[in-house]
GROMACS .gro file of C-alpha atoms in nm:
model
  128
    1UNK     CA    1  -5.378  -3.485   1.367
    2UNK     CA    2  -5.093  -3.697   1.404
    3UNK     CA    3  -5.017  -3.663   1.021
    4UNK     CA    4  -5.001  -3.256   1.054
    5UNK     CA    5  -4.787  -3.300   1.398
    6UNK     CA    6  -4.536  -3.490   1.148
    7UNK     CA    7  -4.533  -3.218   0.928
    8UNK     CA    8  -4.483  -2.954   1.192
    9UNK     CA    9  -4.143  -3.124   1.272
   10UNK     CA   10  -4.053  -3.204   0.971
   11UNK     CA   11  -4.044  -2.853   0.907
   12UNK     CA   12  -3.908  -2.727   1.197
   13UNK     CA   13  -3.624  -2.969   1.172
   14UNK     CA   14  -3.574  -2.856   0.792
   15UNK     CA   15  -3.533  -2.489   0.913
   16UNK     CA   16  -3.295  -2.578   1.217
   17UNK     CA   17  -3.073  -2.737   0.954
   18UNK     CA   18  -3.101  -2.417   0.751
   19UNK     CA   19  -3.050  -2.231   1.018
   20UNK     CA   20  -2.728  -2.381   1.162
   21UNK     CA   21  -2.577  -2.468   0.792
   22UNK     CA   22  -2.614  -2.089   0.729
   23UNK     CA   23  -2.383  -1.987   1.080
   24UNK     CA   24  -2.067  -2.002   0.989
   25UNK     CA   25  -1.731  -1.918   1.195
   26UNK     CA   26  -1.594  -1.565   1.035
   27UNK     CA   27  -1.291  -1.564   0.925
   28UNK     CA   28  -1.017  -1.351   1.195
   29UNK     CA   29  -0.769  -1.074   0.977
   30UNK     CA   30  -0.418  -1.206   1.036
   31UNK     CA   31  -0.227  -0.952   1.140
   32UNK     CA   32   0.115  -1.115   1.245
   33UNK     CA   33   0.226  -1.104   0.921
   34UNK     CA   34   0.205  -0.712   0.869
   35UNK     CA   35   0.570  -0.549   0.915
   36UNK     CA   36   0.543  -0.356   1.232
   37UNK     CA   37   0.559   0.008   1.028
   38UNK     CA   38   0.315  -0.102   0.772
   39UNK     CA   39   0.005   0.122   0.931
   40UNK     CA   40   0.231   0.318   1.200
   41UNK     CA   41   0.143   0.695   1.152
   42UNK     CA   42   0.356   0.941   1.007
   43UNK     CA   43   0.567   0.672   0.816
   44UNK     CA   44   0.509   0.747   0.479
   45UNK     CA   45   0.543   0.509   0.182
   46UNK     CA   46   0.626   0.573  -0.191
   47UNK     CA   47   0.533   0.404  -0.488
   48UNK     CA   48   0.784   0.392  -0.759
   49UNK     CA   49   0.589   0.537  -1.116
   50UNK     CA   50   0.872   0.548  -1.390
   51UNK     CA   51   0.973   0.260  -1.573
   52UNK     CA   52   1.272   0.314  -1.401
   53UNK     CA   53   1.438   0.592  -1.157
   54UNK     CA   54   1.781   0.648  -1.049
   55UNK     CA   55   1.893   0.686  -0.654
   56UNK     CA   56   2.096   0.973  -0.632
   57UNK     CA   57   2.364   1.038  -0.354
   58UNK     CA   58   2.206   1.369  -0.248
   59UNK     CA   59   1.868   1.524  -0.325
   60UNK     CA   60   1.946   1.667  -0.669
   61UNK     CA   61   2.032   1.568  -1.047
   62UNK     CA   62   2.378   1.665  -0.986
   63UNK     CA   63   2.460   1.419  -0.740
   64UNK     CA   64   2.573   1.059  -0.857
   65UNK     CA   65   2.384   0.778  -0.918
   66UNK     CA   66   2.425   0.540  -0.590
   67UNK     CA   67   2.186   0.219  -0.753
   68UNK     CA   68   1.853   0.213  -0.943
   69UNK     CA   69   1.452   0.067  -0.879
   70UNK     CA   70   1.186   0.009  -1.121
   71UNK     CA   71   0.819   0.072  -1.139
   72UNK     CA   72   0.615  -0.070  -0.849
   73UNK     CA   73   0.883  -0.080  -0.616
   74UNK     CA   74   0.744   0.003  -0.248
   75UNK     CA   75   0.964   0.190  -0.054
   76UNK     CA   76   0.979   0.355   0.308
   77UNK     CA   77   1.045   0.752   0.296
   78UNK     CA   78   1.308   0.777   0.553
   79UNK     CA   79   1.358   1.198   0.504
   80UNK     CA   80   1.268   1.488   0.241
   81UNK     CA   81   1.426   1.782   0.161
   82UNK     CA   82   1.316   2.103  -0.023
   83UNK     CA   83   1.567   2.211  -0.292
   84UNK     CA   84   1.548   2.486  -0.486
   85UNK     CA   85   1.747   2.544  -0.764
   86UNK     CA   86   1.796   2.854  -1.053
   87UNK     CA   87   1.727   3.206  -0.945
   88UNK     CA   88   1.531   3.499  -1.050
   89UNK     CA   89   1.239   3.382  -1.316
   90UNK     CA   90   1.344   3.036  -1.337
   91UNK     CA   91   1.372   2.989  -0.998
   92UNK     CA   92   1.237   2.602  -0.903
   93UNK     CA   93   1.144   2.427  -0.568
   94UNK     CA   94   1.135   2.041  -0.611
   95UNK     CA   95   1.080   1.783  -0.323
   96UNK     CA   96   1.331   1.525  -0.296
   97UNK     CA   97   1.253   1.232  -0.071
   98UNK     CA   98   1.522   1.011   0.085
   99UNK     CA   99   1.485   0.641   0.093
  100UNK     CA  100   1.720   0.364   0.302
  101UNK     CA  101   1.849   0.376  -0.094
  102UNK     CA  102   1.942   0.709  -0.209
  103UNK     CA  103   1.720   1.020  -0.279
  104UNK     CA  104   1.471   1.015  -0.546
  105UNK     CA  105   1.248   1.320  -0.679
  106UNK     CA  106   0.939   1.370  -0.678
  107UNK     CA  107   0.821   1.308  -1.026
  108UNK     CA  108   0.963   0.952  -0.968
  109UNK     CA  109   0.707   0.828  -0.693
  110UNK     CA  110   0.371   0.883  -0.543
  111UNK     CA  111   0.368   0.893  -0.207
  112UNK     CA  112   0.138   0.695   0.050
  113UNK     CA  113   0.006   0.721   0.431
  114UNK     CA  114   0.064   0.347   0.467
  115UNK     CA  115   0.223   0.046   0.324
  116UNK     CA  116  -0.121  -0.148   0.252
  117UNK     CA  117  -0.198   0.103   0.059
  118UNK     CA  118   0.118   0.187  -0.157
  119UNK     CA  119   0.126  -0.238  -0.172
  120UNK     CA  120  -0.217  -0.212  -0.351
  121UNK     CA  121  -0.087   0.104  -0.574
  122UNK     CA  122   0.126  -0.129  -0.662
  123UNK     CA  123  -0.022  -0.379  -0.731
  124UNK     CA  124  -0.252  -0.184  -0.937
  125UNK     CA  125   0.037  -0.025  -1.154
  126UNK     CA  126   0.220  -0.349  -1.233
  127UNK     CA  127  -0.151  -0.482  -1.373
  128UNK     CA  128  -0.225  -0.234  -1.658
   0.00000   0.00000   0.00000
């Protein structure tokens, strides 16, 4: 009896080990270090997509060339602007966003709902 009482605790201590090894503390999300605007809605982010685009005064081709950004860049979109330019059949509406920057088109970016995201765009573009 005494020999099958030992090997009742025995075991019982063997699965109270298990058990408590197997609890561990989980791990909190940091979020100090996220900039204040990086999930604030309605701030939209852009992810920079050509090799390299050019920051334009004003939102449109015409306008000079204020500095330059490369693919991957994240940037805030601080304003956008509809422009349409020709007339009659080759009439064209482009979106032109407006960064802290310059203005960039359209065809230059892709746009995001929050910086974690465009960070991971990114991230994701700079990789291939």
């Amino acid at each position: 009896m005494t020999k099958s009482l030992s090997l009742k605790y025995i075991a019982l201590l063997a699965f109270a080990v298990i058990l408590v090894s197997s609890c561990r503390k989980e791990k909190s999300i940091n979020v100090a270090n996220l900039e204040s605007l990086s999930l604030t809605p309605g701030v939209e982010w852009a992810v920079v997509q050509e090799p390299y685009a050019a920051f334009r005064k004003g939102p449109s081709y015409e306008e000079s060339v204020v500095s330059q950004t490369r693919r991957g860049e994240v940037l805030q979109v601080v304003g956008k602007s509809y422009v349409t330019t020709g007339s009659g059949r080759s009439k064209s509406v482009s979106m032109w966003y407006k960064f802290e920057e310059g203005w960039l088109d359209e065809r230059s970016i892709i746009l995001y709902d929050n910086r974690l995201k465009a960070q991971k765009a990114s991230d994701d573009l700079l990789s291939k």
